[in-house]
Amino acid sequence: MSKVLLIEDDNQMRESIYEILEHRGYDVTSSENGRAGIEEAKKVVPDLIICDIMMPGIDGWQTIDIIRGIEKFENTPFIFLSAAPLVPNFRIGMNRGADDFIAKPFQSCELLDVIDRLLSKRIKLTQANNERMNDALNLFKKETVNNEKDYQESLNRAKIVQNGILPTVEKMKDMFQEHFLYYNPLQTISGDFYWTKEINGLKLIAVADCTGHGVPAALLSMACATVMNVACEMFEITSPAKALRKINELVVEFMRENYLEHDGDGMDVSFCSINQKDKTVTYSGAKRPLYFLPKHIKSLGDAEQNMRIHENGGGNKLVEFRGSSFSIGSNQFEIEEYSFSYEPGDNLYLLSDGYVSQFGGEHSKKFNSKNLKQLLLSIKGLDIEEQGVIVRNSFDLWKGEEEQTDDVTFIGITL
């Protein structure tokens, strides 16, 4: 899911654009002025920035000058919004490093088309750079490794080691008798992992997505899985929020003690504790949501403050619980948890962002969270294994001839 930072001082305009982008499936963060926007950019590292020009304090011109002066934002797509005259401001904005300029008032489709185009261009450039890096890596491998077979065998051995951190098929079946698991690494080894434990009669499950993919992400995933075991087993933590706080504390401490640079590196995770005796689920998420597909919508108590209900034309309803805006590995980390009751036969879904980030379809766009919600609503009432087949097939159908974009992990559970 692409991250968009919106910097706009007009509250009504900011909220309107926020809703448009969120409905499109983007992970949106907003700031009310240039100074706050710059600090927010350093924290969330957005994939694209939208910025007003006329703002108190640091205006849009100063904001882009500062943003472009930060190395990691040199090539981040930047869009100016302004009610000022288009022609002179367009040239000034482009000279300062903007990628596009949209005059107010504008149509939502105009804004979305520009964002989609810039993000698609950035991803293609990133893929091209990755291909060049891979070409260089392949040349290096030819010079340092006897042959490609040896290299692939090394990756296959690494995969065996990495799979050791994952629950076995038997373990997953024992923990959740009715479930599906779609685990599809981009490369031989993965930055995604899934995890489950039973502690004091509570069944814990998490799906985690570590930064990037391939070898670096796989190494990070193994470190984070180890920390997750330590947090829950050694400290006997069963509260998802407390567990994620402890995991974040241990990861940050590990990085600091080993003098490791981890700017932008981290882990997004959806974490649940299931109490089968009381028939309750407690959820906490670090930038990852939880989807709940109940047979019947009912009061969900304090969890209602963090949920959204989506429905289709058939009257089916899907509950989405949103995660916090912090990843594991953040020096500043805030997170909450929410508990709700379930009935036998209700379904839970945890997933990394690889599924919704996949490019494909008729216009080579991301699958996005809107299509995901409609997919989940369409499979309500089906056996969970049948749902898993549809989830896999839908991904392959959408991807078509496109290259896979990211690691994919998707778990569905019938409670």
mmCIF file of C-alpha atoms in Angstrom:
data_model
loop_
_atom_site.group_PDB
_atom_site.id
_atom_site.type_symbol
_atom_site.label_atom_id
_atom_site.label_comp_id
_atom_site.label_asym_id
_atom_site.label_seq_id
_atom_site.Cartn_x
_atom_site.Cartn_y
_atom_site.Cartn_z
ATOM 1 C CA MET A 1 0.000 0.000 0.000
ATOM 2 C CA SER A 2 1.586 3.292 -1.145
ATOM 3 C CA LYS A 3 2.038 5.983 1.517
ATOM 4 C CA VAL A 4 0.887 9.516 0.658
ATOM 5 C CA LEU A 5 1.696 12.593 2.757
ATOM 6 C CA LEU A 6 -0.784 15.478 2.404
ATOM 7 C CA ILE A 7 0.322 18.981 3.549
ATOM 8 C CA GLU A 8 -2.613 21.411 3.508
ATOM 9 C CA ASP A 9 -3.522 24.184 5.962
ATOM 10 C CA ASP A 10 -7.249 24.365 5.053
ATOM 11 C CA ASN A 11 -9.027 21.867 7.325
ATOM 12 C CA GLN A 12 -11.988 21.257 5.010
ATOM 13 C CA MET A 13 -9.788 20.802 1.948
ATOM 14 C CA ARG A 14 -7.395 18.532 3.873
ATOM 15 C CA GLU A 15 -10.192 16.286 5.125
ATOM 16 C CA SER A 16 -11.804 16.122 1.680
ATOM 17 C CA ILE A 17 -8.571 15.089 -0.057
ATOM 18 C CA TYR A 18 -7.776 12.650 2.776
ATOM 19 C CA GLU A 19 -11.096 10.851 2.204
ATOM 20 C CA ILE A 20 -10.574 10.720 -1.575
ATOM 21 C CA LEU A 21 -7.122 9.167 -1.217
ATOM 22 C CA GLU A 22 -8.122 6.765 1.549
ATOM 23 C CA HIS A 23 -11.085 5.553 -0.510
ATOM 24 C CA ARG A 24 -8.639 4.882 -3.358
ATOM 25 C CA GLY A 25 -6.695 2.584 -1.036
ATOM 26 C CA TYR A 26 -3.699 4.770 -0.189
ATOM 27 C CA ASP A 27 -2.135 4.900 3.292
ATOM 28 C CA VAL A 28 -2.616 8.624 3.966
ATOM 29 C CA THR A 29 -0.938 10.856 6.547
ATOM 30 C CA SER A 30 -1.786 14.560 6.738
ATOM 31 C CA SER A 31 -0.185 17.692 8.205
ATOM 32 C CA GLU A 32 -1.592 21.195 8.600
ATOM 33 C CA ASN A 33 1.556 23.163 7.657
ATOM 34 C CA GLY A 34 4.988 22.884 6.060
ATOM 35 C CA ARG A 35 6.986 22.489 9.265
ATOM 36 C CA ALA A 36 4.759 19.662 10.547
ATOM 37 C CA GLY A 37 4.773 18.092 7.085
ATOM 38 C CA ILE A 38 8.567 17.956 6.934
ATOM 39 C CA GLU A 39 8.730 16.248 10.340
ATOM 40 C CA GLU A 40 5.979 13.824 9.315
ATOM 41 C CA ALA A 41 7.864 12.993 6.102
ATOM 42 C CA LYS A 42 10.969 12.073 8.110
ATOM 43 C CA LYS A 43 8.842 9.783 10.285
ATOM 44 C CA VAL A 44 6.653 7.961 7.742
ATOM 45 C CA VAL A 45 8.900 8.191 4.613
ATOM 46 C CA PRO A 46 6.041 8.665 2.101
ATOM 47 C CA ASP A 47 5.999 7.365 -1.462
ATOM 48 C CA LEU A 48 4.438 10.626 -2.662
ATOM 49 C CA ILE A 49 3.886 14.127 -1.227
ATOM 50 C CA ILE A 50 1.007 16.526 -1.986
ATOM 51 C CA CYS A 51 1.592 20.089 -0.768
ATOM 52 C CA ASP A 52 -0.296 23.381 -0.757
ATOM 53 C CA ILE A 53 1.719 26.510 -1.608
ATOM 54 C CA MET A 54 0.182 29.341 0.427
ATOM 55 C CA MET A 55 0.592 28.295 4.071
ATOM 56 C CA PRO A 56 1.554 30.206 7.230
ATOM 57 C CA GLY A 57 5.108 29.821 8.502
ATOM 58 C CA ILE A 58 6.944 27.575 6.064
ATOM 59 C CA ASP A 59 5.122 27.834 2.716
ATOM 60 C CA GLY A 60 5.096 25.278 -0.102
ATOM 61 C CA TRP A 61 8.177 26.731 -1.844
ATOM 62 C CA GLN A 62 10.254 26.460 1.333
ATOM 63 C CA THR A 63 8.827 23.013 2.066
ATOM 64 C CA ILE A 64 9.955 21.532 -1.250
ATOM 65 C CA ASP A 65 13.399 23.155 -0.902
ATOM 66 C CA ILE A 66 13.870 21.463 2.485
ATOM 67 C CA ILE A 67 12.363 18.144 1.317
ATOM 68 C CA ARG A 68 14.585 17.980 -1.763
ATOM 69 C CA GLY A 69 17.601 18.729 0.453
ATOM 70 C CA ILE A 70 17.041 15.448 2.315
ATOM 71 C CA GLU A 71 18.790 12.639 0.422
ATOM 72 C CA LYS A 72 16.074 10.000 0.778
ATOM 73 C CA PHE A 73 13.464 12.414 -0.636
ATOM 74 C CA GLU A 74 15.453 13.579 -3.657
ATOM 75 C CA ASN A 75 13.276 11.556 -6.044
ATOM 76 C CA THR A 76 10.029 11.293 -4.064
ATOM 77 C CA PRO A 77 7.113 12.372 -6.327
ATOM 78 C CA PHE A 78 5.930 15.847 -5.231
ATOM 79 C CA ILE A 79 2.665 17.506 -6.316
ATOM 80 C CA PHE A 80 1.788 21.150 -5.674
ATOM 81 C CA LEU A 81 -1.817 22.211 -5.043
ATOM 82 C CA SER A 82 -2.672 25.899 -5.287
ATOM 83 C CA ALA A 83 -5.454 28.374 -6.009
ATOM 84 C CA ALA A 84 -2.782 30.827 -7.222
ATOM 85 C CA PRO A 85 -2.413 31.585 -10.982
ATOM 86 C CA LEU A 86 -1.338 28.419 -12.742
ATOM 87 C CA VAL A 87 1.172 29.519 -15.399
ATOM 88 C CA PRO A 88 3.828 31.423 -13.363
ATOM 89 C CA ASN A 89 3.487 29.146 -10.340
ATOM 90 C CA PHE A 90 3.702 26.020 -12.492
ATOM 91 C CA ARG A 91 7.104 27.090 -13.829
ATOM 92 C CA ILE A 92 8.368 28.060 -10.353
ATOM 93 C CA GLY A 93 7.178 24.756 -8.903
ATOM 94 C CA MET A 94 8.748 22.646 -11.632
ATOM 95 C CA ASN A 95 12.034 24.543 -11.329
ATOM 96 C CA ARG A 96 12.090 23.775 -7.608
ATOM 97 C CA GLY A 97 11.742 20.059 -8.254
ATOM 98 C CA ALA A 98 7.992 19.374 -8.286
ATOM 99 C CA ASP A 99 6.683 16.571 -10.485
ATOM 100 C CA ASP A 100 3.252 18.086 -11.160
ATOM 101 C CA PHE A 101 1.026 21.063 -10.333
ATOM 102 C CA ILE A 102 -2.748 20.974 -9.840
ATOM 103 C CA ALA A 103 -4.792 24.158 -9.642
ATOM 104 C CA LYS A 104 -7.691 24.472 -7.212
ATOM 105 C CA PRO A 105 -10.525 23.765 -7.605
ATOM 106 C CA PHE A 106 -9.963 20.359 -9.176
ATOM 107 C CA GLN A 107 -11.864 17.155 -9.863
ATOM 108 C CA SER A 108 -11.024 14.147 -7.694
ATOM 109 C CA CYS A 109 -10.416 12.067 -10.821
ATOM 110 C CA GLU A 110 -7.817 14.616 -11.973
ATOM 111 C CA LEU A 111 -5.904 14.347 -8.694
ATOM 112 C CA LEU A 112 -6.110 10.534 -8.628
ATOM 113 C CA ASP A 113 -4.938 10.208 -12.230
ATOM 114 C CA VAL A 114 -1.849 12.315 -11.481
ATOM 115 C CA ILE A 115 -1.071 10.345 -8.291
ATOM 116 C CA ASP A 116 -1.565 6.979 -9.995
ATOM 117 C CA ARG A 117 0.647 8.038 -12.893
ATOM 118 C CA LEU A 118 3.482 9.317 -10.710
ATOM 119 C CA LEU A 119 3.442 6.289 -8.401
ATOM 120 C CA SER A 120 3.309 3.904 -11.335
ATOM 121 C CA LYS A 121 6.250 5.737 -12.924
ATOM 122 C CA ARG A 122 8.204 5.585 -9.664
ATOM 123 C CA ILE A 123 7.592 1.866 -9.288
ATOM 124 C CA LYS A 124 8.681 1.217 -12.860
ATOM 125 C CA LEU A 125 11.838 3.295 -12.295
ATOM 126 C CA THR A 126 12.481 1.385 -9.076
ATOM 127 C CA GLN A 127 11.998 -1.890 -10.918
ATOM 128 C CA ALA A 128 14.378 -0.710 -13.629
ATOM 129 C CA ASN A 129 16.956 0.244 -10.985
ATOM 130 C CA ASN A 130 16.450 -3.111 -9.296
ATOM 131 C CA GLU A 131 16.995 -4.833 -12.618
ATOM 132 C CA ARG A 132 20.243 -2.925 -13.073
ATOM 133 C CA MET A 133 21.288 -3.829 -9.539
ATOM 134 C CA ASN A 134 20.366 -7.442 -10.183
ATOM 135 C CA ASP A 135 22.432 -7.368 -13.383
ATOM 136 C CA ALA A 136 25.383 -6.096 -11.377
ATOM 137 C CA LEU A 137 24.730 -8.723 -8.713
ATOM 138 C CA ASN A 138 24.570 -11.447 -11.350
ATOM 139 C CA LEU A 139 27.899 -10.287 -12.752
ATOM 140 C CA PHE A 140 29.340 -10.326 -9.247
ATOM 141 C CA LYS A 141 27.979 -13.817 -8.676
ATOM 142 C CA LYS A 142 29.563 -15.071 -11.883
ATOM 143 C CA GLU A 143 32.896 -13.728 -10.747
ATOM 144 C CA THR A 144 32.704 -14.933 -7.154
ATOM 145 C CA VAL A 145 30.596 -18.075 -7.288
ATOM 146 C CA ASN A 146 31.460 -21.088 -9.404
ATOM 147 C CA ASN A 147 28.061 -21.135 -11.123
ATOM 148 C CA GLU A 148 24.434 -20.125 -10.801
ATOM 149 C CA LYS A 149 23.502 -23.539 -9.498
ATOM 150 C CA ASP A 150 25.660 -23.009 -6.411
ATOM 151 C CA TYR A 151 24.016 -19.643 -5.791
ATOM 152 C CA GLN A 152 20.484 -21.018 -6.116
ATOM 153 C CA GLU A 153 21.367 -23.931 -3.880
ATOM 154 C CA SER A 154 22.529 -21.410 -1.278
ATOM 155 C CA LEU A 155 19.200 -19.600 -1.531
ATOM 156 C CA ASN A 156 17.332 -22.895 -1.263
ATOM 157 C CA ARG A 157 19.293 -23.755 1.868
ATOM 158 C CA ALA A 158 18.511 -20.296 3.233
ATOM 159 C CA LYS A 159 14.840 -20.943 2.509
ATOM 160 C CA ILE A 160 14.953 -24.137 4.555
ATOM 161 C CA VAL A 161 16.506 -22.212 7.439
ATOM 162 C CA GLN A 162 13.967 -19.397 7.156
ATOM 163 C CA ASN A 163 11.049 -21.825 6.983
ATOM 164 C CA GLY A 164 12.179 -23.048 10.380
ATOM 165 C CA ILE A 165 10.688 -19.894 11.930
ATOM 166 C CA LEU A 166 7.284 -20.569 10.327
ATOM 167 C CA PRO A 167 4.614 -22.750 11.953
ATOM 168 C CA THR A 168 4.364 -26.147 10.285
ATOM 169 C CA VAL A 169 1.250 -27.226 8.402
ATOM 170 C CA GLU A 170 0.423 -29.499 11.321
ATOM 171 C CA LYS A 171 0.892 -26.665 13.820
ATOM 172 C CA MET A 172 -1.416 -24.353 11.870
ATOM 173 C CA LYS A 173 -4.035 -27.103 11.584
ATOM 174 C CA ASP A 174 -3.790 -27.827 15.297
ATOM 175 C CA MET A 175 -4.168 -24.151 16.194
ATOM 176 C CA PHE A 176 -6.870 -23.282 13.661
ATOM 177 C CA GLN A 177 -8.709 -26.295 12.353
ATOM 178 C CA GLU A 178 -10.465 -24.284 9.654
ATOM 179 C CA HIS A 179 -8.164 -21.856 7.874
ATOM 180 C CA PHE A 180 -6.408 -21.067 4.614
ATOM 181 C CA LEU A 181 -2.827 -19.880 4.159
ATOM 182 C CA TYR A 182 -1.528 -18.129 1.044
ATOM 183 C CA TYR A 183 2.222 -17.612 1.412
ATOM 184 C CA ASN A 184 3.895 -16.470 -1.803
ATOM 185 C CA PRO A 185 7.395 -14.942 -1.477
ATOM 186 C CA LEU A 186 8.541 -12.642 -4.273
ATOM 187 C CA GLN A 187 11.902 -14.400 -4.307
ATOM 188 C CA THR A 188 13.129 -17.689 -2.862
ATOM 189 C CA ILE A 189 13.257 -16.162 0.622
ATOM 190 C CA SER A 190 10.836 -13.639 2.066
ATOM 191 C CA GLY A 191 10.471 -10.529 4.215
ATOM 192 C CA ASP A 192 7.011 -11.734 5.284
ATOM 193 C CA PHE A 193 6.403 -14.281 8.006
ATOM 194 C CA TYR A 194 3.461 -15.620 9.955
ATOM 195 C CA TRP A 195 3.577 -16.692 13.593
ATOM 196 C CA THR A 196 1.343 -18.423 16.122
ATOM 197 C CA LYS A 197 1.551 -19.507 19.762
ATOM 198 C CA GLU A 198 -0.798 -20.751 22.467
ATOM 199 C CA ILE A 199 -0.124 -19.177 25.871
ATOM 200 C CA ASN A 200 -2.318 -19.592 28.950
ATOM 201 C CA GLY A 201 -5.183 -20.932 26.844
ATOM 202 C CA LEU A 202 -5.109 -17.992 24.402
ATOM 203 C CA LYS A 203 -4.305 -18.521 20.730
ATOM 204 C CA LEU A 204 -2.010 -15.834 19.360
ATOM 205 C CA ILE A 205 -1.495 -15.233 15.655
ATOM 206 C CA ALA A 206 0.367 -12.593 13.673
ATOM 207 C CA VAL A 207 1.212 -11.782 10.068
ATOM 208 C CA ALA A 208 4.304 -9.599 9.717
ATOM 209 C CA ASP A 209 5.832 -7.728 6.802
ATOM 210 C CA CYS A 210 9.470 -6.623 7.153
ATOM 211 C CA THR A 211 10.890 -3.823 5.039
ATOM 212 C CA GLY A 212 11.790 -4.828 1.487
ATOM 213 C CA HIS A 213 12.199 -8.347 0.201
ATOM 214 C CA GLY A 214 14.923 -10.829 -0.666
ATOM 215 C CA VAL A 215 17.973 -11.495 1.491
ATOM 216 C CA PRO A 216 17.994 -8.294 3.659
ATOM 217 C CA ALA A 217 14.276 -8.571 4.432
ATOM 218 C CA ALA A 218 14.585 -12.297 5.141
ATOM 219 C CA LEU A 219 17.347 -11.665 7.682
ATOM 220 C CA LEU A 220 15.244 -8.940 9.310
ATOM 221 C CA SER A 221 12.224 -11.257 9.410
ATOM 222 C CA MET A 222 14.198 -13.928 11.271
ATOM 223 C CA ALA A 223 15.421 -11.377 13.821
ATOM 224 C CA CYS A 224 11.890 -10.028 14.340
ATOM 225 C CA ALA A 225 10.375 -13.523 14.648
ATOM 226 C CA THR A 226 12.942 -14.339 17.322
ATOM 227 C CA VAL A 227 12.108 -11.139 19.191
ATOM 228 C CA MET A 228 8.387 -11.984 18.942
ATOM 229 C CA ASN A 229 9.026 -15.361 20.577
ATOM 230 C CA VAL A 230 11.055 -13.732 23.333
ATOM 231 C CA ALA A 231 8.385 -11.106 24.033
ATOM 232 C CA CYS A 232 5.539 -13.602 24.288
ATOM 233 C CA GLU A 233 7.262 -16.630 25.818
ATOM 234 C CA MET A 234 9.820 -15.119 28.175
ATOM 235 C CA PHE A 235 7.536 -12.312 29.360
ATOM 236 C CA GLU A 236 4.309 -14.366 28.922
ATOM 237 C CA ILE A 237 2.604 -11.443 27.220
ATOM 238 C CA THR A 238 -0.760 -12.252 25.632
ATOM 239 C CA SER A 239 -2.036 -8.691 25.157
ATOM 240 C CA PRO A 240 -1.382 -7.795 21.478
ATOM 241 C CA ALA A 241 -0.655 -4.116 22.245
ATOM 242 C CA LYS A 242 1.711 -4.968 25.122
ATOM 243 C CA ALA A 243 3.402 -7.588 22.949
ATOM 244 C CA LEU A 244 3.978 -5.114 20.108
ATOM 245 C CA ARG A 245 5.306 -2.490 22.526
ATOM 246 C CA LYS A 246 7.758 -5.021 23.960
ATOM 247 C CA ILE A 247 8.732 -6.234 20.471
ATOM 248 C CA ASN A 248 9.362 -2.636 19.376
ATOM 249 C CA GLU A 249 11.427 -2.008 22.501
ATOM 250 C CA LEU A 250 13.552 -5.123 21.879
ATOM 251 C CA VAL A 251 14.052 -4.364 18.173
ATOM 252 C CA VAL A 252 15.102 -0.749 18.818
ATOM 253 C CA GLU A 253 17.419 -1.878 21.613
ATOM 254 C CA PHE A 254 18.956 -4.551 19.374
ATOM 255 C CA MET A 255 19.604 -2.003 16.635
ATOM 256 C CA ARG A 256 21.073 0.528 19.052
ATOM 257 C CA GLU A 257 23.353 -1.925 20.854
ATOM 258 C CA ASN A 258 24.749 -3.196 17.574
ATOM 259 C CA TYR A 259 25.150 0.298 16.089
ATOM 260 C CA LEU A 260 22.939 -0.674 13.171
ATOM 261 C CA GLU A 261 21.472 1.924 10.858
ATOM 262 C CA HIS A 262 17.738 1.237 10.605
ATOM 263 C CA ASP A 263 16.363 4.437 9.082
ATOM 264 C CA GLY A 264 13.201 3.260 7.305
ATOM 265 C CA ASP A 265 13.738 -0.390 8.211
ATOM 266 C CA GLY A 266 11.154 -2.079 10.369
ATOM 267 C CA MET A 267 8.172 -4.387 10.516
ATOM 268 C CA ASP A 268 4.449 -3.916 9.979
ATOM 269 C CA VAL A 269 2.309 -6.502 11.742
ATOM 270 C CA SER A 270 -1.272 -7.497 12.481
ATOM 271 C CA PHE A 271 -1.502 -9.314 15.833
ATOM 272 C CA CYS A 272 -4.503 -11.119 17.383
ATOM 273 C CA SER A 273 -5.235 -12.951 20.621
ATOM 274 C CA ILE A 274 -8.198 -15.342 20.387
ATOM 275 C CA ASN A 275 -10.013 -16.457 23.532
ATOM 276 C CA GLN A 276 -12.106 -19.436 22.484
ATOM 277 C CA LYS A 277 -13.593 -19.817 25.961
ATOM 278 C CA ASP A 278 -15.029 -16.292 26.081
ATOM 279 C CA LYS A 279 -15.362 -16.101 22.283
ATOM 280 C CA THR A 280 -13.476 -12.822 22.016
ATOM 281 C CA VAL A 281 -10.747 -11.497 19.751
ATOM 282 C CA THR A 282 -8.264 -8.820 20.821
ATOM 283 C CA TYR A 283 -6.412 -7.074 17.989
ATOM 284 C CA SER A 284 -3.539 -4.629 17.670
ATOM 285 C CA GLY A 285 -1.810 -3.609 14.474
ATOM 286 C CA ALA A 286 1.371 -1.776 13.541
ATOM 287 C CA LYS A 287 0.328 -0.252 10.204
ATOM 288 C CA ARG A 288 -1.574 -3.424 9.242
ATOM 289 C CA PRO A 289 -5.349 -3.872 9.453
ATOM 290 C CA LEU A 290 -7.531 -6.784 10.526
ATOM 291 C CA TYR A 291 -10.643 -7.804 8.583
ATOM 292 C CA PHE A 292 -13.579 -9.452 10.350
ATOM 293 C CA LEU A 293 -16.405 -11.073 8.373
ATOM 294 C CA PRO A 294 -19.171 -11.985 10.830
ATOM 295 C CA LYS A 295 -22.313 -13.930 9.995
ATOM 296 C CA HIS A 296 -24.298 -11.160 11.666
ATOM 297 C CA ILE A 297 -23.226 -7.601 12.550
ATOM 298 C CA LYS A 298 -23.580 -6.940 16.245
ATOM 299 C CA SER A 299 -22.268 -4.505 18.842
ATOM 300 C CA LEU A 300 -18.473 -4.718 19.016
ATOM 301 C CA GLY A 301 -18.029 -2.674 22.201
ATOM 302 C CA ASP A 302 -15.004 -0.393 22.472
ATOM 303 C CA ALA A 303 -13.638 -1.781 19.199
ATOM 304 C CA GLU A 304 -16.253 0.275 17.330
ATOM 305 C CA GLN A 305 -14.142 3.423 17.750
ATOM 306 C CA ASN A 306 -11.500 1.986 15.432
ATOM 307 C CA MET A 307 -13.594 0.117 12.888
ATOM 308 C CA ARG A 308 -15.216 0.746 9.542
ATOM 309 C CA ILE A 309 -18.035 -1.289 8.056
ATOM 310 C CA HIS A 310 -18.062 -2.033 4.326
ATOM 311 C CA GLU A 311 -20.920 -3.683 2.486
ATOM 312 C CA ASN A 312 -21.859 -4.817 -0.990
ATOM 313 C CA GLY A 313 -25.114 -4.862 -2.910
ATOM 314 C CA GLY A 314 -25.998 -8.252 -1.474
ATOM 315 C CA GLY A 315 -26.222 -6.904 2.061
ATOM 316 C CA ASN A 316 -23.021 -8.598 3.267
ATOM 317 C CA LYS A 317 -20.976 -6.553 5.736
ATOM 318 C CA LEU A 318 -17.236 -6.567 6.431
ATOM 319 C CA VAL A 319 -15.614 -4.963 9.476
ATOM 320 C CA GLU A 320 -12.171 -3.367 9.041
ATOM 321 C CA PHE A 321 -10.017 -2.566 12.071
ATOM 322 C CA ARG A 322 -7.218 -0.158 11.221
ATOM 323 C CA GLY A 323 -3.710 -0.397 12.634
ATOM 324 C CA SER A 324 -1.644 2.406 14.121
ATOM 325 C CA SER A 325 0.560 4.721 12.027
ATOM 326 C CA PHE A 326 3.783 3.337 13.566
ATOM 327 C CA SER A 327 5.959 0.433 12.398
ATOM 328 C CA ILE A 328 7.960 -1.814 14.688
ATOM 329 C CA GLY A 329 11.413 -0.236 14.898
ATOM 330 C CA SER A 330 10.135 3.301 15.560
ATOM 331 C CA ASN A 331 11.806 5.322 18.283
ATOM 332 C CA GLN A 332 8.401 6.862 18.971
ATOM 333 C CA PHE A 333 5.817 4.103 19.145
ATOM 334 C CA GLU A 334 2.153 4.377 20.078
ATOM 335 C CA ILE A 335 -0.370 1.579 19.710
ATOM 336 C CA GLU A 336 -3.754 0.508 21.049
ATOM 337 C CA GLU A 337 -5.711 -2.745 21.108
ATOM 338 C CA TYR A 338 -9.391 -3.486 20.594
ATOM 339 C CA SER A 339 -11.490 -6.430 21.781
ATOM 340 C CA PHE A 340 -14.726 -7.734 20.296
ATOM 341 C CA SER A 341 -16.946 -10.809 20.551
ATOM 342 C CA TYR A 342 -17.448 -13.372 17.814
ATOM 343 C CA GLU A 343 -19.766 -16.256 17.028
ATOM 344 C CA PRO A 344 -18.627 -19.677 15.801
ATOM 345 C CA GLY A 345 -18.396 -19.513 12.021
ATOM 346 C CA ASP A 346 -17.256 -15.871 11.844
ATOM 347 C CA ASN A 347 -14.104 -15.250 9.806
ATOM 348 C CA LEU A 348 -10.870 -13.303 10.445
ATOM 349 C CA TYR A 349 -8.326 -12.226 7.809
ATOM 350 C CA LEU A 350 -4.718 -11.101 8.385
ATOM 351 C CA LEU A 351 -2.401 -10.179 5.519
ATOM 352 C CA SER A 352 0.733 -8.318 4.496
ATOM 353 C CA ASP A 353 0.447 -5.479 1.975
ATOM 354 C CA GLY A 354 1.829 -7.516 -0.929
ATOM 355 C CA TYR A 355 -1.629 -8.648 -2.064
ATOM 356 C CA VAL A 356 -3.137 -5.169 -2.449
ATOM 357 C CA SER A 357 0.125 -3.726 -3.855
ATOM 358 C CA GLN A 358 0.196 -6.074 -6.838
ATOM 359 C CA PHE A 359 -0.015 -4.384 -10.228
ATOM 360 C CA GLY A 360 -2.264 -5.906 -12.869
ATOM 361 C CA GLY A 361 -5.736 -5.785 -14.331
ATOM 362 C CA GLU A 362 -6.752 -4.085 -17.543
ATOM 363 C CA HIS A 363 -4.991 -0.807 -16.744
ATOM 364 C CA SER A 364 -1.941 -2.151 -14.881
ATOM 365 C CA LYS A 365 -2.951 -0.638 -11.532
ATOM 366 C CA LYS A 366 -2.655 -1.846 -7.969
ATOM 367 C CA PHE A 367 -5.237 -4.327 -6.721
ATOM 368 C CA ASN A 368 -5.779 -1.931 -3.748
ATOM 369 C CA SER A 369 -7.746 -2.352 -0.531
ATOM 370 C CA LYS A 370 -11.094 -1.440 -2.120
ATOM 371 C CA ASN A 371 -10.962 -4.486 -4.400
ATOM 372 C CA LEU A 372 -9.779 -6.610 -1.464
ATOM 373 C CA LYS A 373 -12.828 -5.650 0.605
ATOM 374 C CA GLN A 374 -15.172 -6.429 -2.275
ATOM 375 C CA LEU A 375 -13.432 -9.776 -2.748
ATOM 376 C CA LEU A 376 -13.887 -10.695 0.915
ATOM 377 C CA LEU A 377 -17.535 -9.655 0.828
ATOM 378 C CA SER A 378 -18.102 -11.779 -2.281
ATOM 379 C CA ILE A 379 -16.801 -14.985 -0.648
ATOM 380 C CA LYS A 380 -18.854 -14.713 2.537
ATOM 381 C CA GLY A 381 -20.643 -17.974 3.289
ATOM 382 C CA LEU A 382 -18.134 -20.162 1.427
ATOM 383 C CA ASP A 383 -16.058 -22.786 3.187
ATOM 384 C CA ILE A 384 -12.756 -21.257 4.309
ATOM 385 C CA GLU A 385 -10.715 -23.576 2.065
ATOM 386 C CA GLU A 386 -12.833 -22.531 -0.924
ATOM 387 C CA GLN A 387 -12.185 -18.912 0.039
ATOM 388 C CA GLY A 388 -8.458 -19.629 -0.001
ATOM 389 C CA VAL A 389 -8.674 -21.013 -3.540
ATOM 390 C CA ILE A 390 -10.515 -17.885 -4.700
ATOM 391 C CA VAL A 391 -7.973 -15.614 -2.959
ATOM 392 C CA ARG A 392 -5.089 -17.364 -4.760
ATOM 393 C CA ASN A 393 -6.824 -17.433 -8.140
ATOM 394 C CA SER A 394 -7.905 -13.790 -7.882
ATOM 395 C CA PHE A 395 -4.309 -12.732 -7.245
ATOM 396 C CA ASP A 396 -3.005 -14.722 -10.223
ATOM 397 C CA LEU A 397 -5.799 -13.449 -12.478
ATOM 398 C CA TRP A 398 -5.139 -9.824 -11.499
ATOM 399 C CA LYS A 399 -1.353 -10.179 -11.872
ATOM 400 C CA GLY A 400 -1.636 -11.743 -15.299
ATOM 401 C CA GLU A 401 1.634 -11.214 -17.152
ATOM 402 C CA GLU A 402 2.903 -8.562 -14.710
ATOM 403 C CA GLU A 403 5.888 -9.259 -12.496
ATOM 404 C CA GLN A 404 5.055 -9.960 -8.854
ATOM 405 C CA THR A 405 5.551 -6.755 -6.849
ATOM 406 C CA ASP A 406 6.133 -7.919 -3.266
ATOM 407 C CA ASP A 407 6.003 -10.849 -0.848
ATOM 408 C CA VAL A 408 2.444 -11.995 -0.183
ATOM 409 C CA THR A 409 1.045 -13.540 3.012
ATOM 410 C CA PHE A 410 -2.719 -13.936 3.502
ATOM 411 C CA ILE A 411 -4.373 -15.968 6.265
ATOM 412 C CA GLY A 412 -8.095 -16.581 6.710
ATOM 413 C CA ILE A 413 -9.506 -18.239 9.838
ATOM 414 C CA THR A 414 -12.958 -19.547 10.660
ATOM 415 C CA LEU A 415 -13.463 -18.947 14.374
#
